[in-house]
Amino acid sequence: MIKHVGAVGLERLELKRLRDRVGRLFAALQEATEADDPLASGTWAPPVDLCEAKGAIYVRIELPGVPVDQIKIGLTNDQLRIWGEKNRRASRRRITSHLCSERSYGRFNRLVPLRWSISVADATAELKNGILMIRLPKIPDRRGKEFKVPVTDADIQ
């Protein structure tokens, strides 16, 4: 015997198929993101303050509990990258279980785009009281400035 499926049943089947397809699409997108950037999964991003002074750009990053040897900084002309890892401390014997833990642990990664002309070679970084302070000295922007180009006569020998 053939059972007749009404319009409501067909709509449910279509919604279920659509939900399954969207779920597969989301999973594929997440896998592609993790393949492009292996640090993307399971990382946390520390808070950053970006300040501009007359001669430099200052970047302050909150990294409480992260030792200096666990912090890495990469700098190019157009971006600053800070990454590393914050490890959990060994548990104390008196504490049996956490009721609440809001601190982040594990790998961290932060990209800061730079729109200023900076001297990459003269950049400095210092960790003090859990705050990483990075100083990026600015260099004068030479775009639009006119330079004289000498012309020589190639016919004269």
PDB file of C-alpha atoms in Angstrom:
ATOM      1  CA  MET A   1       0.000   0.000   0.000  1.00  0.00           C
ATOM      2  CA  ILE A   2       1.301   3.449  -0.941  1.00  0.00           C
ATOM      3  CA  LYS A   3       0.976   6.136   1.667  1.00  0.00           C
ATOM      4  CA  HIS A   4       0.206   9.620   0.407  1.00  0.00           C
ATOM      5  CA  VAL A   5       2.561  12.317   1.733  1.00  0.00           C
ATOM      6  CA  GLY A   6       0.918  15.703   2.045  1.00  0.00           C
ATOM      7  CA  ALA A   7       2.461  19.103   1.421  1.00  0.00           C
ATOM      8  CA  VAL A   8       3.485  19.435   5.070  1.00  0.00           C
ATOM      9  CA  GLY A   9       5.505  16.208   4.878  1.00  0.00           C
ATOM     10  CA  LEU A  10       7.280  17.348   1.709  1.00  0.00           C
ATOM     11  CA  GLU A  11       8.156  20.688   3.283  1.00  0.00           C
ATOM     12  CA  ARG A  12       9.688  18.895   6.263  1.00  0.00           C
ATOM     13  CA  LEU A  13      11.746  16.659   4.002  1.00  0.00           C
ATOM     14  CA  GLU A  14      13.015  19.641   2.006  1.00  0.00           C
ATOM     15  CA  LEU A  15      13.909  21.533   5.188  1.00  0.00           C
ATOM     16  CA  LYS A  16      15.786  18.521   6.522  1.00  0.00           C
ATOM     17  CA  ARG A  17      17.722  18.160   3.252  1.00  0.00           C
ATOM     18  CA  LEU A  18      18.519  21.888   3.236  1.00  0.00           C
ATOM     19  CA  ARG A  19      19.698  21.768   6.866  1.00  0.00           C
ATOM     20  CA  ASP A  20      21.952  18.792   6.069  1.00  0.00           C
ATOM     21  CA  ARG A  21      23.448  20.545   3.019  1.00  0.00           C
ATOM     22  CA  VAL A  22      24.119  23.744   4.993  1.00  0.00           C
ATOM     23  CA  GLY A  23      25.759  21.664   7.745  1.00  0.00           C
ATOM     24  CA  ARG A  24      28.044  19.953   5.224  1.00  0.00           C
ATOM     25  CA  LEU A  25      28.883  23.305   3.632  1.00  0.00           C
ATOM     26  CA  PHE A  26      29.750  24.819   7.028  1.00  0.00           C
ATOM     27  CA  ALA A  27      31.976  21.815   7.893  1.00  0.00           C
ATOM     28  CA  ALA A  28      33.797  22.110   4.552  1.00  0.00           C
ATOM     29  CA  LEU A  29      34.317  25.837   5.086  1.00  0.00           C
ATOM     30  CA  GLN A  30      35.723  25.248   8.580  1.00  0.00           C
ATOM     31  CA  GLU A  31      38.124  22.569   7.266  1.00  0.00           C
ATOM     32  CA  ALA A  32      39.323  24.897   4.508  1.00  0.00           C
ATOM     33  CA  THR A  33      39.931  27.700   7.009  1.00  0.00           C
ATOM     34  CA  GLU A  34      41.949  25.411   9.277  1.00  0.00           C
ATOM     35  CA  ALA A  35      43.983  24.161   6.307  1.00  0.00           C
ATOM     36  CA  ASP A  36      44.852  27.741   5.259  1.00  0.00           C
ATOM     37  CA  ASP A  37      45.724  28.894   8.775  1.00  0.00           C
ATOM     38  CA  PRO A  38      46.566  26.093  11.201  1.00  0.00           C
ATOM     39  CA  LEU A  39      46.533  28.584  14.097  1.00  0.00           C
ATOM     40  CA  ALA A  40      42.900  29.481  13.360  1.00  0.00           C
ATOM     41  CA  SER A  41      41.481  26.559  15.277  1.00  0.00           C
ATOM     42  CA  GLY A  42      41.663  26.632  19.034  1.00  0.00           C
ATOM     43  CA  THR A  43      43.443  29.963  19.338  1.00  0.00           C
ATOM     44  CA  TRP A  44      42.534  33.068  21.271  1.00  0.00           C
ATOM     45  CA  ALA A  45      43.259  36.681  20.413  1.00  0.00           C
ATOM     46  CA  PRO A  46      44.670  38.912  23.146  1.00  0.00           C
ATOM     47  CA  PRO A  47      43.252  42.455  23.451  1.00  0.00           C
ATOM     48  CA  VAL A  48      45.293  45.158  21.699  1.00  0.00           C
ATOM     49  CA  ASP A  49      45.587  48.942  22.076  1.00  0.00           C
ATOM     50  CA  LEU A  50      47.001  50.806  19.076  1.00  0.00           C
ATOM     51  CA  CYS A  51      48.200  54.382  19.687  1.00  0.00           C
ATOM     52  CA  GLU A  52      49.840  56.922  17.401  1.00  0.00           C
ATOM     53  CA  ALA A  53      52.341  59.498  18.662  1.00  0.00           C
ATOM     54  CA  LYS A  54      54.289  62.030  16.633  1.00  0.00           C
ATOM     55  CA  GLY A  55      57.317  59.817  16.045  1.00  0.00           C
ATOM     56  CA  ALA A  56      56.078  56.271  16.641  1.00  0.00           C
ATOM     57  CA  ILE A  57      53.206  53.822  16.764  1.00  0.00           C
ATOM     58  CA  TYR A  58      52.699  52.060  20.101  1.00  0.00           C
ATOM     59  CA  VAL A  59      50.999  48.683  20.364  1.00  0.00           C
ATOM     60  CA  ARG A  60      50.013  47.346  23.807  1.00  0.00           C
ATOM     61  CA  ILE A  61      48.928  43.733  24.092  1.00  0.00           C
ATOM     62  CA  GLU A  62      47.562  42.135  27.262  1.00  0.00           C
ATOM     63  CA  LEU A  63      49.414  38.868  27.874  1.00  0.00           C
ATOM     64  CA  PRO A  64      49.168  38.148  31.607  1.00  0.00           C
ATOM     65  CA  GLY A  65      50.908  34.965  32.675  1.00  0.00           C
ATOM     66  CA  VAL A  66      52.775  34.542  29.376  1.00  0.00           C
ATOM     67  CA  PRO A  67      56.572  34.325  29.772  1.00  0.00           C
ATOM     68  CA  VAL A  68      58.835  36.200  27.345  1.00  0.00           C
ATOM     69  CA  ASP A  69      60.150  32.993  25.767  1.00  0.00           C
ATOM     70  CA  GLN A  70      56.597  32.046  24.693  1.00  0.00           C
ATOM     71  CA  ILE A  71      55.993  35.267  22.717  1.00  0.00           C
ATOM     72  CA  LYS A  72      56.937  35.654  19.062  1.00  0.00           C
ATOM     73  CA  ILE A  73      56.632  38.838  17.000  1.00  0.00           C
ATOM     74  CA  GLY A  74      56.711  39.083  13.207  1.00  0.00           C
ATOM     75  CA  LEU A  75      56.823  42.475  11.535  1.00  0.00           C
ATOM     76  CA  THR A  76      56.530  43.532   7.901  1.00  0.00           C
ATOM     77  CA  ASN A  77      55.882  46.913   6.329  1.00  0.00           C
ATOM     78  CA  ASP A  78      52.127  46.385   6.387  1.00  0.00           C
ATOM     79  CA  GLN A  79      51.350  44.122   9.356  1.00  0.00           C
ATOM     80  CA  LEU A  80      52.393  43.134  12.863  1.00  0.00           C
ATOM     81  CA  ARG A  81      51.823  39.552  14.010  1.00  0.00           C
ATOM     82  CA  ILE A  82      52.045  38.430  17.626  1.00  0.00           C
ATOM     83  CA  TRP A  83      51.705  34.745  18.436  1.00  0.00           C
ATOM     84  CA  GLY A  84      52.706  32.222  21.057  1.00  0.00           C
ATOM     85  CA  GLU A  85      51.288  30.007  23.752  1.00  0.00           C
ATOM     86  CA  LYS A  86      50.051  30.431  27.305  1.00  0.00           C
ATOM     87  CA  ASN A  87      50.345  27.227  29.310  1.00  0.00           C
ATOM     88  CA  ARG A  88      48.234  26.276  32.301  1.00  0.00           C
ATOM     89  CA  ARG A  89      49.991  26.149  35.637  1.00  0.00           C
ATOM     90  CA  ALA A  90      50.192  22.790  37.341  1.00  0.00           C
ATOM     91  CA  SER A  91      47.150  22.272  39.520  1.00  0.00           C
ATOM     92  CA  ARG A  92      47.546  22.630  43.262  1.00  0.00           C
ATOM     93  CA  ARG A  93      46.701  19.707  45.470  1.00  0.00           C
ATOM     94  CA  ARG A  94      44.239  21.707  47.569  1.00  0.00           C
ATOM     95  CA  ILE A  95      42.012  22.584  44.604  1.00  0.00           C
ATOM     96  CA  THR A  96      39.883  19.661  43.506  1.00  0.00           C
ATOM     97  CA  SER A  97      37.840  21.294  40.747  1.00  0.00           C
ATOM     98  CA  HIS A  98      37.229  24.647  39.121  1.00  0.00           C
ATOM     99  CA  LEU A  99      33.844  26.242  39.590  1.00  0.00           C
ATOM    100  CA  CYS A 100      34.578  28.861  36.948  1.00  0.00           C
ATOM    101  CA  SER A 101      37.564  29.593  34.715  1.00  0.00           C
ATOM    102  CA  GLU A 102      37.389  32.537  32.317  1.00  0.00           C
ATOM    103  CA  ARG A 103      41.075  32.871  31.469  1.00  0.00           C
ATOM    104  CA  SER A 104      42.315  31.820  28.050  1.00  0.00           C
ATOM    105  CA  TYR A 105      45.021  29.189  27.622  1.00  0.00           C
ATOM    106  CA  GLY A 106      46.692  27.572  24.678  1.00  0.00           C
ATOM    107  CA  ARG A 107      47.915  29.166  21.472  1.00  0.00           C
ATOM    108  CA  PHE A 108      47.212  32.801  20.726  1.00  0.00           C
ATOM    109  CA  ASN A 109      47.522  34.793  17.530  1.00  0.00           C
ATOM    110  CA  ARG A 110      46.891  38.434  16.678  1.00  0.00           C
ATOM    111  CA  LEU A 111      47.379  40.345  13.421  1.00  0.00           C
ATOM    112  CA  VAL A 112      47.524  44.141  13.477  1.00  0.00           C
ATOM    113  CA  PRO A 113      47.410  45.837  10.055  1.00  0.00           C
ATOM    114  CA  LEU A 114      49.753  48.822   9.747  1.00  0.00           C
ATOM    115  CA  ARG A 115      48.947  51.801   7.543  1.00  0.00           C
ATOM    116  CA  TRP A 116      51.971  53.901   8.489  1.00  0.00           C
ATOM    117  CA  SER A 117      55.493  53.903   7.079  1.00  0.00           C
ATOM    118  CA  ILE A 118      57.549  52.397   9.883  1.00  0.00           C
ATOM    119  CA  SER A 119      61.175  51.483  10.445  1.00  0.00           C
ATOM    120  CA  VAL A 120      60.998  47.705  10.797  1.00  0.00           C
ATOM    121  CA  ALA A 121      64.665  47.438  11.845  1.00  0.00           C
ATOM    122  CA  ASP A 122      64.271  49.921  14.740  1.00  0.00           C
ATOM    123  CA  ALA A 123      61.188  48.350  16.338  1.00  0.00           C
ATOM    124  CA  THR A 124      61.424  47.369  20.013  1.00  0.00           C
ATOM    125  CA  ALA A 125      59.308  45.221  22.330  1.00  0.00           C
ATOM    126  CA  GLU A 126      59.179  44.953  26.125  1.00  0.00           C
ATOM    127  CA  LEU A 127      57.072  42.788  28.432  1.00  0.00           C
ATOM    128  CA  LYS A 128      56.245  44.370  31.800  1.00  0.00           C
ATOM    129  CA  ASN A 129      53.513  43.375  34.271  1.00  0.00           C
ATOM    130  CA  GLY A 130      51.731  41.226  31.688  1.00  0.00           C
ATOM    131  CA  ILE A 131      51.598  44.015  29.076  1.00  0.00           C
ATOM    132  CA  LEU A 132      53.661  43.674  25.907  1.00  0.00           C
ATOM    133  CA  MET A 133      54.627  47.150  24.647  1.00  0.00           C
ATOM    134  CA  ILE A 134      55.831  47.350  21.045  1.00  0.00           C
ATOM    135  CA  ARG A 135      57.286  50.608  19.705  1.00  0.00           C
ATOM    136  CA  LEU A 136      57.284  51.044  15.933  1.00  0.00           C
ATOM    137  CA  PRO A 137      59.203  54.198  14.944  1.00  0.00           C
ATOM    138  CA  LYS A 138      57.633  56.059  12.039  1.00  0.00           C
ATOM    139  CA  ILE A 139      59.685  57.156   9.059  1.00  0.00           C
ATOM    140  CA  PRO A 140      58.791  60.227   7.022  1.00  0.00           C
ATOM    141  CA  ASP A 141      56.383  59.385   4.243  1.00  0.00           C
ATOM    142  CA  ARG A 142      58.051  60.240   0.953  1.00  0.00           C
ATOM    143  CA  ARG A 143      55.064  59.698  -1.297  1.00  0.00           C
ATOM    144  CA  GLY A 144      54.298  62.821  -3.272  1.00  0.00           C
ATOM    145  CA  LYS A 145      57.699  64.355  -2.544  1.00  0.00           C
ATOM    146  CA  GLU A 146      59.557  65.454  -5.645  1.00  0.00           C
ATOM    147  CA  PHE A 147      63.063  64.124  -6.283  1.00  0.00           C
ATOM    148  CA  LYS A 148      65.456  65.517  -8.905  1.00  0.00           C
ATOM    149  CA  VAL A 149      66.667  62.926 -11.378  1.00  0.00           C
ATOM    150  CA  PRO A 150      69.872  63.821 -13.220  1.00  0.00           C
ATOM    151  CA  VAL A 151      69.860  63.399 -17.001  1.00  0.00           C
ATOM    152  CA  THR A 152      73.056  62.381 -18.735  1.00  0.00           C
ATOM    153  CA  ASP A 153      73.910  62.608 -22.414  1.00  0.00           C
ATOM    154  CA  ALA A 154      74.649  59.146 -23.785  1.00  0.00           C
ATOM    155  CA  ASP A 155      76.017  60.557 -27.071  1.00  0.00           C
ATOM    156  CA  ILE A 156      79.063  62.140 -25.426  1.00  0.00           C
ATOM    157  CA  GLN A 157      81.900  59.711 -24.971  1.00  0.00           C
TER     158      GLN A 157
END
